[in-house]
Short mmCIF file of C-alpha atoms in Angstrom, two decimals:
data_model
loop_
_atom_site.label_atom_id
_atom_site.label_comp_id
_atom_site.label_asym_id
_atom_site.label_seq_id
_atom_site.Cartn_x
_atom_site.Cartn_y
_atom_site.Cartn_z
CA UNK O 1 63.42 73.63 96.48
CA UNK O 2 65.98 76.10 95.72
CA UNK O 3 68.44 75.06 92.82
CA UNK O 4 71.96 76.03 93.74
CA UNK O 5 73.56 78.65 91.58
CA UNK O 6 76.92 77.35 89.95
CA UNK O 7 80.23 79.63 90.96
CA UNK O 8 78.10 81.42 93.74
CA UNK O 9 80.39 79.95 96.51
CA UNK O 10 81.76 81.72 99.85
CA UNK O 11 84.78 83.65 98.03
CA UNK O 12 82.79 84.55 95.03
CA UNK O 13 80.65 86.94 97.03
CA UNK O 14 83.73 88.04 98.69
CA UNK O 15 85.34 88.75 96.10
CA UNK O 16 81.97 90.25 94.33
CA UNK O 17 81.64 88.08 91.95
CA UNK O 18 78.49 86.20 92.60
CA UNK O 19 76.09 87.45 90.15
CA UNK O 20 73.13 89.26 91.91
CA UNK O 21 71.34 92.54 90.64
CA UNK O 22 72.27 94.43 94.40
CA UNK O 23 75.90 93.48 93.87
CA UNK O 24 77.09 97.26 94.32
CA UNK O 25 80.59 98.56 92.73
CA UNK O 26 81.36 99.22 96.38
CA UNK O 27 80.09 95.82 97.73
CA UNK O 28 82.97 94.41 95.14
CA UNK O 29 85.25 96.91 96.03
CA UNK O 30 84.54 96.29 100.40
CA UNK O 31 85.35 91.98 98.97
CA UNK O 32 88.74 92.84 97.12
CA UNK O 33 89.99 94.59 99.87
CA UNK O 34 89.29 92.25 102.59
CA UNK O 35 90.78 89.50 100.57
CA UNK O 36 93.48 91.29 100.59
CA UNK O 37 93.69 91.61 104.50
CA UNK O 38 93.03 88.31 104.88
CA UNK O 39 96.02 87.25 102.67
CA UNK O 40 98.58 90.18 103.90
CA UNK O 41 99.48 87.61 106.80
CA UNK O 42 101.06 84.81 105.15
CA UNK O 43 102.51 88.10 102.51
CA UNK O 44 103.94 89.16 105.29
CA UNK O 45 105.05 85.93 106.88
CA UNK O 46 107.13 85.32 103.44
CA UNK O 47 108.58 88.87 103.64
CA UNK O 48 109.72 88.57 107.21
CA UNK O 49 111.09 85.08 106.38
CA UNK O 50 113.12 86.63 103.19
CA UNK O 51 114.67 89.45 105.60
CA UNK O 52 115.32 87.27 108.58
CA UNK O 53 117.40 84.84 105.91
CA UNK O 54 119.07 88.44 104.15
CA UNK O 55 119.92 89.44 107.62
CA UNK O 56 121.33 85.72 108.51
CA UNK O 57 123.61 85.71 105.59
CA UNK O 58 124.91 89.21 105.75
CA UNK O 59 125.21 89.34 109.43
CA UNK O 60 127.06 85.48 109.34
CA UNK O 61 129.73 87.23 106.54
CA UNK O 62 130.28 89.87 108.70
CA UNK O 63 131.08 87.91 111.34
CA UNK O 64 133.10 85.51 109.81
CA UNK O 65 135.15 88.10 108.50
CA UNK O 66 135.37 89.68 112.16
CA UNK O 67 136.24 86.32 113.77
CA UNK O 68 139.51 85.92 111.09
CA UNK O 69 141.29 89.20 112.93
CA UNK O 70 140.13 87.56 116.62
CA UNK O 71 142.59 85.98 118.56
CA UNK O 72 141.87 84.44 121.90
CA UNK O 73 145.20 84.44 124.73
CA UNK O 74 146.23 83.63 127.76
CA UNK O 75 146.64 87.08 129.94
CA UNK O 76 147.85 87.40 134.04
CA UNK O 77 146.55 89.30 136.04
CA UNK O 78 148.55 92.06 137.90
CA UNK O 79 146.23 93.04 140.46
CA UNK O 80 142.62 91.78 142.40
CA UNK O 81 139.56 91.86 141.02
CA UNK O 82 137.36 94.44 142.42
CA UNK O 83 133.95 96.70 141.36
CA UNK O 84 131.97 93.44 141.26
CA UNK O 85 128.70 93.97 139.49
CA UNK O 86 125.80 91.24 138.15
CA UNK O 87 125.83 90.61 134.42
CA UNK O 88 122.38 89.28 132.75
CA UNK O 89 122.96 85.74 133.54
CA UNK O 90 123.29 86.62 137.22
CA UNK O 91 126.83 85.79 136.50
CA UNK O 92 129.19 88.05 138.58
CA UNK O 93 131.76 89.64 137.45
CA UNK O 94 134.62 92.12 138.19
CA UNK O 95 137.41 94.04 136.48
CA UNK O 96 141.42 93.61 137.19
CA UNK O 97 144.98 95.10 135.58
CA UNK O 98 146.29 91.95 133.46
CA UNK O 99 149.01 91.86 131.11
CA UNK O 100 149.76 89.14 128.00
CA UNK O 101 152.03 88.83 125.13
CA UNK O 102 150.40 89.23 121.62
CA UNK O 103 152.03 89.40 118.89
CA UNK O 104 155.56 87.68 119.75
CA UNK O 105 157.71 89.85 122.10
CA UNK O 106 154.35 92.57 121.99
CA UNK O 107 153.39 92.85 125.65
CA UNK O 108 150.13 94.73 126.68
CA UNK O 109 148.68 95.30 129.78
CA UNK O 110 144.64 96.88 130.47
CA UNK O 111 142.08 96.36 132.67
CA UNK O 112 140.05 93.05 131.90
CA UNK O 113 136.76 91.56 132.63
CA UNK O 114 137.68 88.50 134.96
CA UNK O 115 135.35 86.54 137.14
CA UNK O 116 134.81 87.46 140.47
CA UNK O 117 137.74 86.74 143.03
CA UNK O 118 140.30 85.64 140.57
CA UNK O 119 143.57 86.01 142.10
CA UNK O 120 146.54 88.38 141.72
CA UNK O 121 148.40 86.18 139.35
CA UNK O 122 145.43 84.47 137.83
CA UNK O 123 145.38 83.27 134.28
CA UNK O 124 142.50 84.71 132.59
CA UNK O 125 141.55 84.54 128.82
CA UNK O 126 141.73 87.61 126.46
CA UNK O 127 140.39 88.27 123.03
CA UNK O 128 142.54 90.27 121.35
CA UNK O 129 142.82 91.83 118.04
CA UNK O 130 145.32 91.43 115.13
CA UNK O 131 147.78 94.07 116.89
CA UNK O 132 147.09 92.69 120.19
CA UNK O 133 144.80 94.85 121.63
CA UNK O 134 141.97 94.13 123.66
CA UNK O 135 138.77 93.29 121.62
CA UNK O 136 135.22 91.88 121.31
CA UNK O 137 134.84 88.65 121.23
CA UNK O 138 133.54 87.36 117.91
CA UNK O 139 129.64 87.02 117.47
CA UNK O 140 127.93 83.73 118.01
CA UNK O 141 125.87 82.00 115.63
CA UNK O 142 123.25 81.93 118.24
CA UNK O 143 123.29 85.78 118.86
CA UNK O 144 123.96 85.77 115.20
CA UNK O 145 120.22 83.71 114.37
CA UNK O 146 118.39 85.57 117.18
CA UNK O 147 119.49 88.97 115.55
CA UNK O 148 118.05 87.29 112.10
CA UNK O 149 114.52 86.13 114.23
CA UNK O 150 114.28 89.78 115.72
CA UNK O 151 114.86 91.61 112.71
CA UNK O 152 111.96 89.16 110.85
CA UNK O 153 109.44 89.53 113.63
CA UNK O 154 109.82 93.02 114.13
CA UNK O 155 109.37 93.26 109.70
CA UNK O 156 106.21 90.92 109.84
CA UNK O 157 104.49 93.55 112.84
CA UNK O 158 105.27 96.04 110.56
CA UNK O 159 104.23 95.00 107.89
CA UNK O 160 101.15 93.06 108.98
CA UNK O 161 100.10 96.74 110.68
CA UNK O 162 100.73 98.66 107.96
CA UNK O 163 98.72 96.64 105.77
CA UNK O 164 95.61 96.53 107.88
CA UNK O 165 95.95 100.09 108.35
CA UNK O 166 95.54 100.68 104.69
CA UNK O 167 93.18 98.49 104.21
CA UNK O 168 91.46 99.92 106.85
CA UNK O 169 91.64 103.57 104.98
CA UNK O 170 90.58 101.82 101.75
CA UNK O 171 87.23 100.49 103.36
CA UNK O 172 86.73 103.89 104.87
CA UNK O 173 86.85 105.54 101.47
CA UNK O 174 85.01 102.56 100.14
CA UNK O 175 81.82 103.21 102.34
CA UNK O 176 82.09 106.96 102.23
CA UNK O 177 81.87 106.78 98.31
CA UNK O 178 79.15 104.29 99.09
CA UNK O 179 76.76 106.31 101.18
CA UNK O 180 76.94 109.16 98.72
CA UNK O 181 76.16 106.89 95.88
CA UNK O 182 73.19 105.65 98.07
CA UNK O 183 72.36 109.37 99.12
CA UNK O 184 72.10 110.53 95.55
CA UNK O 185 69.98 107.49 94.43
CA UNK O 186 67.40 107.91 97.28
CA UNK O 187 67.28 111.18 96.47
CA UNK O 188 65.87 110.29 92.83
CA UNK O 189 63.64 107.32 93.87
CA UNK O 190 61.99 109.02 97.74
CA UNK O 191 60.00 111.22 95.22
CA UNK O 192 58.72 108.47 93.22
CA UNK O 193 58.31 106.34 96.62
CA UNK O 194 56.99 108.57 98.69
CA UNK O 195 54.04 109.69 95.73
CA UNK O 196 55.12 113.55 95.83
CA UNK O 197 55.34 113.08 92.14
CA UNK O 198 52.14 112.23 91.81
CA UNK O 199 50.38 114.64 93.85
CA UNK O 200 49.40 118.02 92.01
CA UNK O 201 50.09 121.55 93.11
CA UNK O 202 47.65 122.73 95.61
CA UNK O 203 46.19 119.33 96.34
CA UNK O 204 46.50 119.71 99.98
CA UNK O 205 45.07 123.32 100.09
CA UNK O 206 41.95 123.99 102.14
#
């Protein structure tokens, strides 16, 4: 029966720590560095989950800030809606002349988004800005939390990648400096193993 060795589990000979006389600098080197691929995942899961939460906050201040100089009115069209095109949703829509009154006794007229076939006359709704003009319309919390999702997804690819491409360059070195090691030993033992020490000059002559 074979006694078990105490501390010579799984991640101890990943890691290169399990002690064995062909445990190789490079063979501890080769376990370090996959332990660290194998943990750059949930890294970058926590770094992607920092930035999407950064991008939440900043992105939710700006908008907040954005929403305080938004004003939504009541505007009337002036003419028919026409140049109908599909939006995303498959919603369609169409441009018309409208006028409205922001601030008091400020009138402004411009050509509006309005849904398809709304009448001459038609009371569509406007955001506007502080001096009345025609604006966008404040930024939703959901557009505002699928921005923050994006923007973490796209930083854990990223991040995930770039760590397993240097890891991969790391275990390139790794064996390269290994195979040269292994080169120069072989090439002080094959004389010994092979006996062409131990034969003298001129053995093999006739």
């Amino acid at each position: 029966m074979f006694e078990a060795r105490p501390g010579n589990g799984p991640l101890r000979r990943l890691l290169g720590r399990r002690s064995s006389d062909l445990r190789r600098t490079a063979d501890r080197a080769r376990g370090h560095w996959l332990v660290a691929l194998a943990l750059s995942p949930l890294i970058a899961v926590l770094c992607a989950i920092a930035i999407g939460v950064a991008v939440w906050h900043t992105e939710t201040h700006a908008a907040h800030v954005v929403a305080l100089h938004r004003h939504r009115v009541s505007a009337t069209t002036l003419g028919e809606a026409h140049s109908t095109f599909p939006r995303f949703n498959s919603t369609r829509t169409a441009t018309a002349r409208a006028t409205w009154t922001y601030p008091a006794s400020h009138r402004h007229t411009a050509t509006v988004r309005v849904a398809a076939g709304t009448p001459v006359g038609g009371t569509v709704g406007v955001w506007v800005d502080d001096a009345g003009r025609e604006a966008h319309a404040p930024r939703s919390d959901g557009e505002l939390a699928s921005n923050a999702v994006g923007t973490g997804a796209v930083a854990f690819g990223v991040l995930t990648l770039s760590a397993a491409g240097a890891v991969g360059l790391r275990l390139r070195r790794v064996e390269a400096r290994s195979l040269a090691e292994w080169d120069r030993e072989w090439q002080l033992v094959e004389p010994r193993w092979s006996g062409r020490m131990r034969r003298e000059p001129g053995a093999d002559d006739g």
